[in-house]
Coordinates of C-alpha atoms in Angstrom, one line a residue:
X1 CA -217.2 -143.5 48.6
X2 CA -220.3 -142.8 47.1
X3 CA -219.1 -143.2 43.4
X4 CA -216.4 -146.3 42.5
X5 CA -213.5 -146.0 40.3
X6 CA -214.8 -147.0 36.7
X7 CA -211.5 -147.2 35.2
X8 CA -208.3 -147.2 36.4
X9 CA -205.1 -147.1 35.1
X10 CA -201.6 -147.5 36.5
X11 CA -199.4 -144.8 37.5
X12 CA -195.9 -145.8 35.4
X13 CA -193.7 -143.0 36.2
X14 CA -190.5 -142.5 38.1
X15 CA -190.5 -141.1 41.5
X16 CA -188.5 -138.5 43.6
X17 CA -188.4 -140.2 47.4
X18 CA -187.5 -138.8 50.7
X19 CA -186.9 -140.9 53.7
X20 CA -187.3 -139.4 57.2
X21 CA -186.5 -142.4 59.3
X22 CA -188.0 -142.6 63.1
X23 CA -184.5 -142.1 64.0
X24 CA -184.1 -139.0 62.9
X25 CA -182.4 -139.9 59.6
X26 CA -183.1 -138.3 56.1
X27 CA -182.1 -139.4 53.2
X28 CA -183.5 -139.6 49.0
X29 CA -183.7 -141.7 46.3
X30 CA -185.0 -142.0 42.7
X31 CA -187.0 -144.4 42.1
X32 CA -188.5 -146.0 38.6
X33 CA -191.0 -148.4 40.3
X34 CA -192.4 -148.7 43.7
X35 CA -191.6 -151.6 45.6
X36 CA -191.9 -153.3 48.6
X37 CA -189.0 -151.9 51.1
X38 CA -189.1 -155.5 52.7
X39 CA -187.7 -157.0 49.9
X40 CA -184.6 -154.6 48.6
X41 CA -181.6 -155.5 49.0
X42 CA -180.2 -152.2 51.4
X43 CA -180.4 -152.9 54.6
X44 CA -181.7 -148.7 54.6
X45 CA -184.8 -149.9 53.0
X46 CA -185.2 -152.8 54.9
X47 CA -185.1 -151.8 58.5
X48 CA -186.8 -148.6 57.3
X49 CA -189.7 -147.3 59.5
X50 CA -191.1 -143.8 59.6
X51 CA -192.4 -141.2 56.7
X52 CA -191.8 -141.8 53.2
X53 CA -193.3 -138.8 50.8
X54 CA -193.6 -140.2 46.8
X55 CA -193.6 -137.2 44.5
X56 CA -193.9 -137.2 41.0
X57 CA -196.0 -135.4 38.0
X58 CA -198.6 -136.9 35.5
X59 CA -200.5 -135.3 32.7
X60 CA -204.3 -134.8 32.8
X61 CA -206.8 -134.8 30.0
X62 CA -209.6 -134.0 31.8
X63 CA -211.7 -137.5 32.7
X64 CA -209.4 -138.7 36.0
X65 CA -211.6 -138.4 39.3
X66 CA -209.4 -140.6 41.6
X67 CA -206.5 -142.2 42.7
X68 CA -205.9 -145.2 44.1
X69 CA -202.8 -146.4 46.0
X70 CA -202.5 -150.4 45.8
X71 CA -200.9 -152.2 48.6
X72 CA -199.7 -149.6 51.4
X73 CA -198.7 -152.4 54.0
X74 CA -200.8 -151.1 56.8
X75 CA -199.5 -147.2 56.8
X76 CA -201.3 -144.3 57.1
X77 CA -201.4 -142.4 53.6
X78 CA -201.9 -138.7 53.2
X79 CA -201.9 -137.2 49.1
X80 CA -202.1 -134.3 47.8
X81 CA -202.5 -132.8 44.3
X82 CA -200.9 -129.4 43.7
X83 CA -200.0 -129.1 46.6
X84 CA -203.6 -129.1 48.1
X85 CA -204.9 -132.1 50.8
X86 CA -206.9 -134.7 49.4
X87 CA -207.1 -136.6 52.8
X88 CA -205.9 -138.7 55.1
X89 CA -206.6 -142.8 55.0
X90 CA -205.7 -144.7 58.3
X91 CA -207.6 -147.9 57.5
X92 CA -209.2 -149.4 55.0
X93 CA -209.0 -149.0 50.8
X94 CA -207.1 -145.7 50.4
X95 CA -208.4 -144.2 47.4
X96 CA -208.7 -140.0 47.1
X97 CA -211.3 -138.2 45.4
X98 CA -209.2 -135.8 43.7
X99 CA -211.8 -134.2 41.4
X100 CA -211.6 -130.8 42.6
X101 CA -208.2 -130.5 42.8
X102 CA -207.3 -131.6 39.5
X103 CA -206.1 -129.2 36.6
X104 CA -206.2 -129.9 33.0
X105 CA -202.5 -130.5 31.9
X106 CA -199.5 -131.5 34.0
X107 CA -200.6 -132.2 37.8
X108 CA -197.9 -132.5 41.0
X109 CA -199.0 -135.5 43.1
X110 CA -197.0 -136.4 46.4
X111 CA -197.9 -139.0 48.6
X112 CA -196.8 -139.4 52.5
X113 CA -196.8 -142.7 53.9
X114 CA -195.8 -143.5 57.6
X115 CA -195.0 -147.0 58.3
X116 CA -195.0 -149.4 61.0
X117 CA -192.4 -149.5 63.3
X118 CA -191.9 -153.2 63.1
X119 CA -189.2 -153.3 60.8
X120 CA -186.6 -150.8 62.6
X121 CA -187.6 -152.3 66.1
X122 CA -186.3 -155.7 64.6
X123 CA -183.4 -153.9 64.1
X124 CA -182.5 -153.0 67.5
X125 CA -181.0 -156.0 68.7
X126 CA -179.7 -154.1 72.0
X127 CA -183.2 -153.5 72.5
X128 CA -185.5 -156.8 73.8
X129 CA -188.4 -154.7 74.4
X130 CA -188.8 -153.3 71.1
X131 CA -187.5 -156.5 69.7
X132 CA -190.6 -158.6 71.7
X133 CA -192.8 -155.7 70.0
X134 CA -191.8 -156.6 66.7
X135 CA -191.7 -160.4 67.2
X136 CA -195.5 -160.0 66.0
X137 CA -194.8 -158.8 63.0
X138 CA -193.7 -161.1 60.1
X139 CA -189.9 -160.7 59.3
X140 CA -189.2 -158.4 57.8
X141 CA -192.3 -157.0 57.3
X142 CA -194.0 -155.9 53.9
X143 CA -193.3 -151.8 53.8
X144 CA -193.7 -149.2 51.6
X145 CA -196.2 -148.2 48.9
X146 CA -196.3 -150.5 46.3
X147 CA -198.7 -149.5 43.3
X148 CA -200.9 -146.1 42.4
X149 CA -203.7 -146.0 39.8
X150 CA -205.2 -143.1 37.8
X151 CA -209.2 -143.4 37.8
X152 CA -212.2 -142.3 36.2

């Protein structure tokens, strides 16, 4: 980036999030906070592996230029604002210019993640070669997007 955040500020909103699972599953859930799929309690979240798409609103005054996801647990992120692209982050510190998407007032943001596959290949215990492939990965390992922050 040429320009740095100056300021950021959390992102404390609930979230409407759908689950499309490598296997071909779908399913939804609310959530209030983001977390860390590795350490719920559903053995859904924590086998999870495959595309996970965050969508919430958040009001605008004007000043935001950015956001910036927190920990992403090595996943590819794509965002977009209003239903417009903002990129695609494979590596590194995935943070979005979003100045020229950005509306005054009320703004739609929705997130995609996709995952590693480590976590569901753990699960197939029938499976010893995608089991061997996963033995590389902690258990189970961190998932899921964890924090986003508003910047100026």
């Amino acid at each position: 980036f040429k320009t740095e955040p100056k300021q950021t500020k959390e992102l404390n909103t609930s979230w409407d999030v759908k689950f499309e699972h490598a296997n071909g599953t779908i399913f939804n859930r609310k959530m209030d906070q983001l977390i860390d799929f590795s350490a719920s309690d559903e053995d859904e979240l924590t086998t999870f592996s495959g595309t996970v798409t965050y969508s919430t609103q958040f009001e605008n005054t004007g000043n935001l230029k950015f956001v910036k996801l927190g920990e992403v647990n090595e996943a590819v992120t794509e965002l977009m604002i209003n239903g417009k692209s903002a990129g695609m982050r494979w590596y590194g510190i995935h943070c979005y210019d979003v100045s020229e998407l950005l509306k005054e007032g009320t703004n739609t943001l929705e997130i995609k993640l996709t995952t590693t596959l480590a976590n569901y290949c753990r699960s197939l215990s029938d499976n010893p070669t995608a089991e061997r492939w996963a033995g590389r990965y902690e258990s189970p390992f961190p998932s899921g997007l964890e924090s986003v922050a508003l910047a100026q």
